Structures are given as C-alpha cells and as structure tokens.
Amino acid sequence: SLESAFRYVIPPEPPISRECRDVIEQLLQLGHNRLGTRGGAAEIMQHPWFADVDFATINESAPPFDPRIFLT
C-alpha cells in the first residue's frame, strides 16, 4: 500500500523539527487532505515551516547551499 511505501520516508524520531516533520507529512497526504489542495501555493507558504522565508524576495536571495560538482 502507499502508506507502507512511505513509512520509511520519515524515521520515527528523525533529527528534524516538528514543523519540518509536519510539512512533509502533510505534503505526502492523498487527495483533499494534502497540504495545498484547498489553498494552493498560498496554503503551503503559510505553513509554519516556511515562517522565515520571504517569498516576495526569494528570487533575489542567495541559495543556502551551492551544489557545485567538480570533475576530477
């Protein structure tokens, strides 16, 4: 079942915040229970996990991590 397939996505006691765990779990819901199905992107952006994100200027911000790949 889908539930058993995703049960390993988030370990029982992961080293993540409560808000992070909540947003992941809500995004993994099916149908009308999924975060964003009622209010679209605005509903997702209002989740407490994104409280420190300024979506109005996000395109102007430097990314927190630059995944450069170096070939040897």
Coordinates of N, CA, C and O in Angstrom, one line a residue:
S1 N 0.8 -1.2 0.0 CA 0.0 0.0 0.0 C 0.9 1.3 0.0 O 2.1 1.2 0.3
L2 N 0.3 2.4 -0.4 CA 1.0 3.6 -0.4 C 1.5 4.0 1.0 O 2.7 4.5 1.1
E3 N 0.7 3.8 2.0 CA 1.1 4.1 3.4 C 2.4 3.3 3.8 O 3.3 3.9 4.3
S4 N 2.4 2.0 3.5 CA 3.6 1.2 3.8 C 4.8 1.6 3.0 O 5.9 1.5 3.5
A5 N 4.6 2.1 1.8 CA 5.7 2.6 1.0 C 6.4 3.8 1.5 O 7.6 4.0 1.4
F6 N 5.6 4.7 2.2 CA 6.1 5.9 2.7 C 6.5 5.9 4.2 O 7.0 6.8 4.7
R7 N 6.2 4.8 4.8 CA 6.5 4.8 6.3 C 8.0 4.9 6.6 O 8.4 5.3 7.7
Y8 N 8.9 4.6 5.6 CA 10.3 4.8 5.9 C 10.8 6.1 5.4 O 12.0 6.4 5.6
V9 N 10.0 7.0 4.9 CA 10.5 8.3 4.5 C 10.9 9.1 5.7 O 12.0 9.7 5.7
I10 N 10.2 9.1 6.7 CA 10.5 9.8 7.9 C 10.6 8.8 9.1 O 9.7 8.1 9.5
P11 N 11.9 8.6 9.6 CA 12.1 7.7 10.7 C 11.2 8.2 11.9 O 10.8 9.3 12.0
P12 N 10.9 7.3 12.8 CA 10.1 7.6 14.0 C 10.6 8.8 14.8 O 9.9 9.6 15.2
E13 N 11.9 8.9 14.9 CA 12.5 10.0 15.7 C 13.6 10.7 14.9 O 14.8 10.6 15.2
P14 N 13.3 11.3 13.8 CA 14.3 12.0 12.9 C 14.8 13.2 13.6 O 14.1 13.9 14.4
P15 N 16.0 13.6 13.2 CA 16.6 14.8 13.8 C 16.1 16.1 13.0 O 16.9 16.9 12.5
I16 N 14.8 16.2 12.9 CA 14.2 17.4 12.3 C 13.2 18.0 13.2 O 12.7 17.4 14.1
S17 N 12.9 19.3 12.9 CA 11.9 20.0 13.8 C 10.5 19.4 13.6 O 10.2 18.8 12.6
R18 N 9.7 19.8 14.5 CA 8.2 19.4 14.5 C 7.6 20.0 13.3 O 6.8 19.3 12.6
E19 N 7.9 21.2 12.9 CA 7.3 21.9 11.8 C 7.8 21.2 10.5 O 7.0 21.1 9.5
C20 N 9.0 20.8 10.4 CA 9.5 20.1 9.2 C 8.8 18.8 9.0 O 8.3 18.5 7.9
R21 N 8.7 18.0 10.1 CA 8.0 16.8 10.0 C 6.6 17.0 9.6 O 6.0 16.2 8.7
D22 N 5.9 18.0 10.1 CA 4.5 18.3 9.8 C 4.3 18.6 8.3 O 3.4 18.1 7.7
V23 N 5.2 19.5 7.8 CA 5.0 19.9 6.4 C 5.2 18.7 5.5 O 4.5 18.5 4.5
I24 N 6.2 17.8 5.8 CA 6.5 16.6 5.0 C 5.3 15.7 5.0 O 4.8 15.2 4.0
E25 N 4.8 15.4 6.2 CA 3.6 14.6 6.4 C 2.4 15.1 5.6 O 1.6 14.3 5.0
Q26 N 2.2 16.4 5.7 CA 1.0 17.0 5.0 C 1.1 17.0 3.5 O 0.2 16.8 2.8
L27 N 2.4 17.1 3.0 CA 2.6 17.0 1.6 C 2.5 15.6 1.0 O 2.3 15.4 -0.2
L28 N 2.6 14.6 1.9 CA 2.5 13.2 1.5 C 1.1 12.7 1.6 O 0.9 11.5 1.2
Q29 N 0.2 13.5 2.1 CA -1.2 13.0 2.2 C -1.8 12.9 0.8 O -1.4 13.5 -0.2
L30 N -2.9 12.0 0.7 CA -3.6 11.8 -0.5 C -4.8 12.7 -0.6 O -5.4 13.0 0.4
G31 N -5.2 13.0 -1.8 CA -6.5 13.6 -2.1 C -6.6 15.0 -1.4 O -5.7 15.8 -1.3
H32 N -7.8 15.2 -0.9 CA -8.1 16.6 -0.3 C -7.4 16.8 1.0 O -7.5 17.9 1.5
N33 N -6.8 15.8 1.6 CA -6.1 16.0 2.9 C -4.7 16.6 2.7 O -4.0 17.0 3.6
R34 N -4.2 16.6 1.4 CA -2.8 17.1 1.1 C -2.7 18.6 1.3 O -3.6 19.4 0.9
L35 N -1.6 19.0 1.9 CA -1.4 20.5 2.0 C -1.3 21.1 0.6 O -0.7 20.7 -0.3
G36 N -2.1 22.2 0.5 CA -2.1 22.9 -0.8 C -3.3 22.6 -1.7 O -3.6 23.4 -2.6
T37 N -4.1 21.6 -1.4 CA -5.2 21.2 -2.2 C -6.4 22.2 -2.1 O -7.2 22.4 -3.0
R38 N -6.5 22.9 -0.9 CA -7.6 23.8 -0.7 C -7.1 25.2 -1.0 O -7.9 26.0 -1.6
G39 N -5.9 25.6 -0.6 CA -5.5 27.0 -0.8 C -4.3 27.2 -1.7 O -3.8 28.3 -1.8
G40 N -4.0 26.1 -2.4 CA -2.9 26.2 -3.4 C -1.5 26.6 -2.8 O -1.3 26.2 -1.6
A41 N -0.7 27.2 -3.5 CA 0.6 27.6 -3.1 C 0.6 28.4 -1.8 O 1.4 28.3 -0.9
A42 N -0.4 29.3 -1.7 CA -0.5 30.2 -0.6 C -0.7 29.4 0.7 O -0.1 29.8 1.7
E43 N -1.4 28.3 0.6 CA -1.6 27.5 1.8 C -0.3 26.8 2.2 O 0.0 26.8 3.4
I44 N 0.5 26.4 1.3 CA 1.8 25.8 1.6 C 2.7 26.9 2.2 O 3.4 26.6 3.2
M45 N 2.8 28.0 1.6 CA 3.7 29.1 2.0 C 3.3 29.6 3.4 O 4.2 30.1 4.1
Q46 N 2.1 29.4 3.9 CA 1.7 29.8 5.2 C 2.0 28.8 6.3 O 1.8 29.1 7.5
H47 N 2.5 27.7 5.9 CA 2.8 26.6 6.9 C 3.9 27.2 7.8 O 4.9 27.8 7.3
P48 N 3.9 26.9 9.1 CA 5.0 27.4 10.0 C 6.4 27.0 9.6 O 7.3 27.7 9.9
W49 N 6.6 25.9 8.8 CA 8.0 25.6 8.4 C 8.6 26.7 7.5 O 9.8 26.9 7.6
F50 N 7.7 27.4 6.8 CA 8.2 28.5 5.9 C 8.1 29.9 6.6 O 8.2 30.9 5.9
A51 N 8.0 29.9 7.9 CA 7.8 31.2 8.6 C 9.0 32.2 8.3 O 8.7 33.4 8.3
D52 N 10.2 31.7 8.2 CA 11.3 32.6 8.0 C 11.6 32.9 6.5 O 12.6 33.6 6.2
V53 N 10.8 32.4 5.6 CA 11.1 32.6 4.2 C 10.3 33.8 3.7 O 9.1 33.9 3.9
D54 N 11.0 34.7 3.1 CA 10.4 35.9 2.5 C 10.1 35.6 1.0 O 11.0 35.7 0.2
F55 N 8.9 35.1 0.7 CA 8.6 34.7 -0.6 C 8.6 35.8 -1.6 O 8.8 35.6 -2.8
A56 N 8.5 37.1 -1.2 CA 8.4 38.2 -2.0 C 9.8 38.5 -2.6 O 9.9 39.0 -3.7
T57 N 10.9 38.1 -1.9 CA 12.2 38.4 -2.4 C 13.1 37.2 -2.6 O 14.3 37.2 -2.7
I58 N 12.4 36.0 -2.6 CA 13.2 34.8 -2.6 C 14.1 34.6 -3.9 O 15.1 34.1 -3.8
N59 N 13.6 35.2 -5.0 CA 14.4 35.1 -6.2 C 15.7 35.9 -6.2 O 16.6 35.7 -6.9
E60 N 15.7 36.9 -5.3 CA 16.9 37.8 -5.1 C 17.8 37.3 -4.1 O 18.9 37.8 -4.0
S61 N 17.5 36.2 -3.4 CA 18.3 35.7 -2.3 C 19.3 34.7 -2.8 O 19.1 34.0 -3.8
A62 N 20.5 34.7 -2.1 CA 21.5 33.7 -2.5 C 21.0 32.3 -1.9 O 20.5 32.3 -0.7
P63 N 21.2 31.2 -2.6 CA 20.8 30.0 -2.0 C 21.7 29.6 -0.8 O 22.9 30.0 -0.7
P64 N 21.2 28.9 0.2 CA 21.9 28.5 1.3 C 23.0 27.5 1.0 O 24.0 27.3 1.8
F65 N 22.9 26.8 -0.1 CA 23.9 25.8 -0.5 C 24.1 25.9 -2.0 O 23.1 25.9 -2.8
D66 N 25.3 25.8 -2.4 CA 25.7 25.8 -3.9 C 26.2 24.5 -4.2 O 27.4 24.1 -3.9
P67 N 25.4 23.6 -4.9 CA 25.8 22.3 -5.2 C 26.7 22.2 -6.4 O 26.3 21.6 -7.4
R68 N 27.9 22.7 -6.3 CA 28.8 22.6 -7.4 C 29.4 21.2 -7.5 O 29.7 20.6 -6.5
I69 N 29.5 20.8 -8.7 CA 30.1 19.5 -9.0 C 31.5 19.6 -9.6 O 31.6 20.4 -10.6
F70 N 32.5 19.1 -9.1 CA 33.8 19.1 -9.6 C 34.2 17.8 -10.2 O 34.1 16.8 -9.5
L71 N 34.6 17.8 -11.4 CA 35.1 16.5 -12.0 C 36.6 16.4 -11.9 O 37.3 17.4 -12.1
T72 N 37.0 15.3 -11.5 CA 38.5 15.1 -11.4 C 39.0 14.3 -12.5 O 38.4 13.7 -13.3

